[in-house]
Every structure is written in C-alpha cells, then in structure tokens.
Short mmCIF file of C-alpha atoms in Angstrom, two decimals:
data_model
loop_
_atom_site.label_atom_id
_atom_site.label_comp_id
_atom_site.label_asym_id
_atom_site.label_seq_id
_atom_site.Cartn_x
_atom_site.Cartn_y
_atom_site.Cartn_z
CA MET Z 1 0.00 0.00 0.00
CA LYS Z 2 2.81 2.40 0.91
CA GLY Z 3 4.61 1.45 -2.31
CA TRP Z 4 1.51 2.32 -4.34
CA ARG Z 5 1.17 5.67 -2.61
CA LEU Z 6 4.80 6.49 -3.30
CA ALA Z 7 4.41 5.48 -6.93
CA ARG Z 8 1.27 7.63 -7.16
CA VAL Z 9 3.09 10.65 -5.74
CA ILE Z 10 5.96 10.17 -8.17
CA LEU Z 11 3.61 9.82 -11.14
CA ILE Z 12 1.78 13.02 -10.20
CA TRP Z 13 4.95 15.08 -9.95
CA VAL Z 14 6.34 13.53 -13.14
CA ALA Z 15 3.12 14.52 -14.92
CA LEU Z 16 3.47 18.08 -13.66
CA ALA Z 17 7.11 18.15 -14.73
CA LEU Z 18 6.09 16.98 -18.20
CA ALA Z 19 3.65 19.88 -18.33
CA SER Z 20 6.65 22.21 -18.58
CA VAL Z 21 7.94 20.46 -21.71
CA PRO Z 22 5.62 22.38 -24.11
CA ILE Z 23 6.97 25.65 -22.72
CA ALA Z 24 10.56 24.54 -23.29
CA ALA Z 25 9.70 23.27 -26.77
CA ALA Z 26 7.97 26.52 -27.67
CA ALA Z 27 10.97 28.50 -26.42
CA GLY Z 28 13.10 26.71 -29.00
CA SER Z 29 10.71 27.29 -31.89
CA GLU Z 30 12.17 28.86 -35.03
CA GLN Z 31 9.00 30.94 -35.43
CA LEU Z 32 10.04 33.14 -32.50
CA ALA Z 33 12.66 34.77 -34.71
CA TRP Z 34 9.93 36.61 -36.61
CA ARG Z 35 7.87 37.61 -33.56
CA GLY Z 36 8.05 40.73 -31.41
CA SER Z 37 8.74 40.50 -27.69
CA LEU Z 38 5.18 41.48 -26.69
CA TYR Z 39 3.68 38.89 -29.01
CA ILE Z 40 6.01 36.24 -27.57
CA LEU Z 41 5.04 37.23 -24.01
CA ALA Z 42 1.34 36.97 -24.90
CA GLY Z 43 1.84 33.57 -26.49
CA PHE Z 44 3.75 32.14 -23.54
CA ALA Z 45 1.15 33.54 -21.15
CA GLY Z 46 -1.39 31.38 -22.97
CA ILE Z 47 0.81 28.29 -22.61
CA VAL Z 48 1.30 28.96 -18.91
CA ALA Z 49 -2.47 29.39 -18.53
CA LEU Z 50 -3.05 25.91 -19.95
CA GLY Z 51 -0.53 24.51 -17.46
CA LEU Z 52 -2.42 26.20 -14.63
CA VAL Z 53 -5.65 24.64 -15.89
CA LEU Z 54 -3.95 21.26 -15.32
CA VAL Z 55 -3.00 22.15 -11.74
CA GLN Z 56 -6.49 23.30 -10.72
CA PRO Z 57 -8.32 19.94 -10.70
CA LEU Z 58 -5.33 18.27 -9.02
CA LEU Z 59 -5.54 20.77 -6.18
CA ILE Z 60 -9.29 20.60 -5.68
CA GLY Z 61 -9.17 16.80 -5.83
CA GLY Z 62 -6.47 16.67 -3.16
CA TYR Z 63 -4.06 14.76 -5.39
CA LEU Z 64 -0.99 16.95 -4.91
CA PRO Z 65 1.23 15.77 -2.02
CA GLY Z 66 1.56 18.41 0.67
CA PHE Z 67 -1.78 19.97 -0.21
CA PRO Z 68 -4.54 18.48 1.95
CA ALA Z 69 -8.15 19.58 1.55
CA TYR Z 70 -7.85 23.03 3.15
CA ARG Z 71 -4.49 23.92 1.60
CA GLY Z 72 -5.65 22.56 -1.72
CA ARG Z 73 -8.70 24.83 -1.75
CA ARG Z 74 -6.62 27.87 -0.78
CA ALA Z 75 -4.03 27.09 -3.45
CA HIS Z 76 -6.86 26.50 -5.95
CA HIS Z 77 -8.10 30.01 -5.17
CA TRP Z 78 -4.70 31.65 -5.69
CA ILE Z 79 -3.88 29.64 -8.80
CA GLY Z 80 -7.24 30.76 -10.16
CA GLY Z 81 -6.10 34.35 -9.71
CA ALA Z 82 -2.84 33.56 -11.50
CA LEU Z 83 -4.84 31.95 -14.31
CA VAL Z 84 -6.89 35.12 -14.75
CA ALA Z 85 -3.70 37.21 -14.80
CA ALA Z 86 -2.16 34.94 -17.46
CA ILE Z 87 -5.28 35.20 -19.62
CA VAL Z 88 -5.32 38.99 -19.30
CA ILE Z 89 -1.66 39.17 -20.37
CA HIS Z 90 -2.41 36.81 -23.26
CA VAL Z 91 -5.36 38.83 -24.52
CA VAL Z 92 -3.94 42.32 -23.92
CA GLY Z 93 -0.66 41.38 -25.58
CA LEU Z 94 -2.40 40.05 -28.67
CA TRP Z 95 -4.70 43.08 -28.70
CA ILE Z 96 -1.77 45.49 -28.75
CA THR Z 97 0.10 43.58 -31.44
CA SER Z 98 -2.94 42.92 -33.65
CA PRO Z 99 -6.14 44.81 -32.71
CA PRO Z 100 -8.19 43.79 -35.81
CA ASP Z 101 -7.57 40.09 -35.16
CA MET Z 102 -8.58 40.42 -31.51
CA ILE Z 103 -11.74 42.37 -32.39
CA ASP Z 104 -12.71 39.59 -34.80
CA ALA Z 105 -11.97 36.97 -32.14
CA LEU Z 106 -13.91 38.70 -29.36
CA THR Z 107 -16.92 39.25 -31.64
CA PHE Z 108 -16.80 35.61 -32.83
CA SER Z 109 -16.24 36.71 -36.43
CA SER Z 110 -12.66 35.50 -36.83
CA PRO Z 111 -11.97 33.13 -39.75
CA THR Z 112 -9.54 31.12 -37.61
CA PRO Z 113 -11.24 27.99 -36.17
CA PHE Z 114 -9.44 28.16 -32.80
CA SER Z 115 -10.60 31.67 -31.84
CA PRO Z 116 -14.18 30.98 -30.65
CA PHE Z 117 -13.03 28.17 -28.36
CA GLY Z 118 -10.40 30.36 -26.73
CA VAL Z 119 -12.77 33.29 -26.28
CA THR Z 120 -15.47 31.05 -24.80
CA ALA Z 121 -12.99 29.56 -22.34
CA MET Z 122 -11.79 33.07 -21.46
CA TRP Z 123 -15.28 34.33 -20.58
CA ALA Z 124 -15.93 31.17 -18.55
CA ILE Z 125 -12.71 31.80 -16.58
CA PHE Z 126 -13.69 35.41 -15.93
CA ALA Z 127 -17.18 34.31 -14.85
CA VAL Z 128 -15.79 31.79 -12.35
CA ALA Z 129 -13.33 34.34 -10.98
CA LEU Z 130 -16.05 36.97 -10.56
CA LEU Z 131 -18.45 34.56 -8.87
CA ALA Z 132 -15.67 33.30 -6.59
CA ALA Z 133 -14.89 36.89 -5.54
CA LEU Z 134 -18.56 37.63 -4.86
CA ARG Z 135 -19.48 34.21 -3.48
CA ARG Z 136 -19.92 35.35 0.13
CA ARG Z 137 -21.78 38.53 -0.80
CA LEU Z 138 -24.13 36.57 -3.01
CA GLY Z 139 -24.62 33.98 -0.27
CA LEU Z 140 -23.89 31.05 -2.55
CA ARG Z 141 -24.10 27.77 -0.70
CA PRO Z 142 -21.52 25.03 -1.45
CA ARG Z 143 -24.07 22.99 -3.39
CA THR Z 144 -25.15 26.01 -5.46
CA TRP Z 145 -21.52 26.99 -6.06
CA ARG Z 146 -20.70 23.48 -7.33
CA PHE Z 147 -23.78 23.53 -9.54
CA ILE Z 148 -22.52 26.75 -11.19
CA HIS Z 149 -18.80 26.05 -11.08
CA MET Z 150 -18.81 22.53 -12.54
CA PRO Z 151 -20.35 23.37 -15.96
CA LEU Z 152 -18.13 26.43 -16.26
CA ALA Z 153 -15.08 24.31 -15.44
CA ILE Z 154 -16.06 21.89 -18.22
CA VAL Z 155 -16.35 24.81 -20.66
CA ILE Z 156 -12.95 26.13 -19.54
CA VAL Z 157 -11.19 22.80 -20.00
CA ALA Z 158 -12.88 21.83 -23.25
CA GLY Z 159 -12.51 25.29 -24.78
CA SER Z 160 -8.86 25.62 -23.71
CA VAL Z 161 -7.89 22.19 -25.02
CA VAL Z 162 -9.58 22.62 -28.41
CA HIS Z 163 -8.20 26.15 -28.72
CA CYS Z 164 -4.68 24.87 -28.07
CA LEU Z 165 -4.90 21.84 -30.37
CA LEU Z 166 -6.20 23.86 -33.32
CA ILE Z 167 -3.45 26.48 -33.13
CA GLU Z 168 -0.48 25.87 -35.42
CA GLY Z 169 2.20 28.02 -33.85
CA THR Z 170 5.27 27.82 -31.69
CA MET Z 171 4.09 24.86 -29.58
CA GLU Z 172 5.47 21.47 -30.56
CA THR Z 173 2.71 19.09 -31.67
CA ILE Z 174 3.39 15.99 -29.56
CA SER Z 175 4.13 17.78 -26.27
CA LYS Z 176 1.11 20.02 -26.85
CA ALA Z 177 -1.16 17.02 -27.37
CA ALA Z 178 0.30 15.33 -24.28
CA LEU Z 179 -0.39 18.40 -22.13
CA CYS Z 180 -3.96 18.61 -23.41
CA ALA Z 181 -4.44 14.90 -22.67
CA LEU Z 182 -3.19 15.43 -19.10
CA VAL Z 183 -5.59 18.34 -18.63
CA LEU Z 184 -8.54 16.26 -19.83
CA ALA Z 185 -7.53 13.19 -17.80
CA ALA Z 186 -7.07 15.18 -14.59
CA THR Z 187 -10.40 16.93 -15.01
CA VAL Z 188 -12.36 13.77 -15.76
CA LYS Z 189 -10.67 11.92 -12.88
CA VAL Z 190 -11.53 14.63 -10.36
CA MET Z 191 -15.13 14.97 -11.53
CA ILE Z 192 -15.69 11.23 -11.30
CA ASP Z 193 -14.07 10.97 -7.86
CA LEU Z 194 -15.98 13.93 -6.44
CA GLN Z 195 -19.26 12.59 -7.77
CA VAL Z 196 -18.62 9.15 -6.27
CA TRP Z 197 -17.64 10.73 -2.94
CA ARG Z 198 -20.83 12.78 -2.81
CA LYS Z 199 -22.95 9.72 -3.60
CA ARG Z 200 -21.28 7.78 -0.80
CA ARG Z 201 -21.80 10.65 1.62
CA THR Z 202 -25.48 10.87 0.61
CA LEU Z 203 -26.00 7.13 1.08
CA ARG Z 204 -24.34 7.24 4.50
CA GLY Z 205 -26.58 10.11 5.50
CA GLU Z 206 -29.65 8.25 4.32
CA SER Z 207 -28.62 5.06 6.12
CA THR Z 208 -28.03 6.85 9.42
CA ALA Z 209 -31.06 9.12 9.22
CA PRO Z 210 -33.83 8.41 11.74
CA ARG Z 211 -36.90 6.66 10.37
#
C-alpha cells in the first residue's frame, strides 16, 4: 500500500514536470525569430495558462502531495487568480500587437477555427473568478456553487484544449497534445471521484437518518 502511494506521488509530480515540456519546446521554436517581444510574451502567457488549468483539478481533488483539503482549496483560489492574470496578459498582448484580429476573435467573427473556443474559455474563466470573488456577498451555498462552477469548469477545460490543439504556432505538436491529454484526464478523474464521494456521503446520510 505504501509502495503504491509512493508510486502515485511520483507519477503526479512527473506529470506536472512533463507539463513544462511544451513551454521549453515553444521556447526553441524557429518561429520566434519573426515575432516581437510582446507577441512572444502573450503567447507564452497562454501556454502557462493551460498549465495552470492542469493544476487546478489536481488541487481541488487533493491529489498533490503536501496539499490536503484546506491547503488545496486555498491554493486553488490563488492559482485561479494567477490563471486570470495569465489570460489577461495573453489577450492584452495580442490586442496590442494585432487589434483587428482580436476584435474579430472577441466578436466571434474570426476566420480562424481556434478563436471561438479560446474566447469562450476566457469568458468562462472570468465568470468563475467573478463569482468566486462575490461568493460570500451573493450567499452562494456550497451545493449552489458546485452547480454553477462545474459546468463552467467543463467549458474552460474543453474550450482551452480545443483552442490549443487547433493552433499551429510555436508549440510542438506531440508535447502540446500530451499536455492537453493530461488536462482532460485530470479533469475527468476529479469529476468522477468527487461525484462518487458525494454519492457515498449521501448514502451514509440516508442510512443513518432516523426513520
């Protein structure tokens, strides 16, 4: 049992280490020679954002060693803020370097197939961040928050992954696909585990309830 736990911890950290490979591969891309510094910064902010999307379900699921439930939720909150910052840098940088393209993307009139997925994921991220900031003021209960957050999280992950896969740019194809697969796998795993845990908790409550 201890051996399995150790192997699980190692696999998790190896997976996170592999998530940095697309960044390193993109840094060595020949296409960077024809790009301005602001455009490069915006592009790498997008890659970092996808890496943060991978970390989020691992934190909320309690899979990262050293991050129990409470610490995981706190880290999830702060990583969410970092994700918003990365997206803002990504969008603002692209806006400054190419305003017409960004206007087309934000109005869903861009001819590029990847744009609508990225914009949809962006608005879902902003919506989650805003609701998280106003959660106490709005009086959202945990069950209501999960009901809102879960569909938005699915939109974020799906939109981000499709957006990334459709872009033909500085990211290397195989490492990019591997990162997207890790994001999807982590998200599906957490959603399944959380759903099973809630069902077990509900059944225990029903079995112990007075009749």
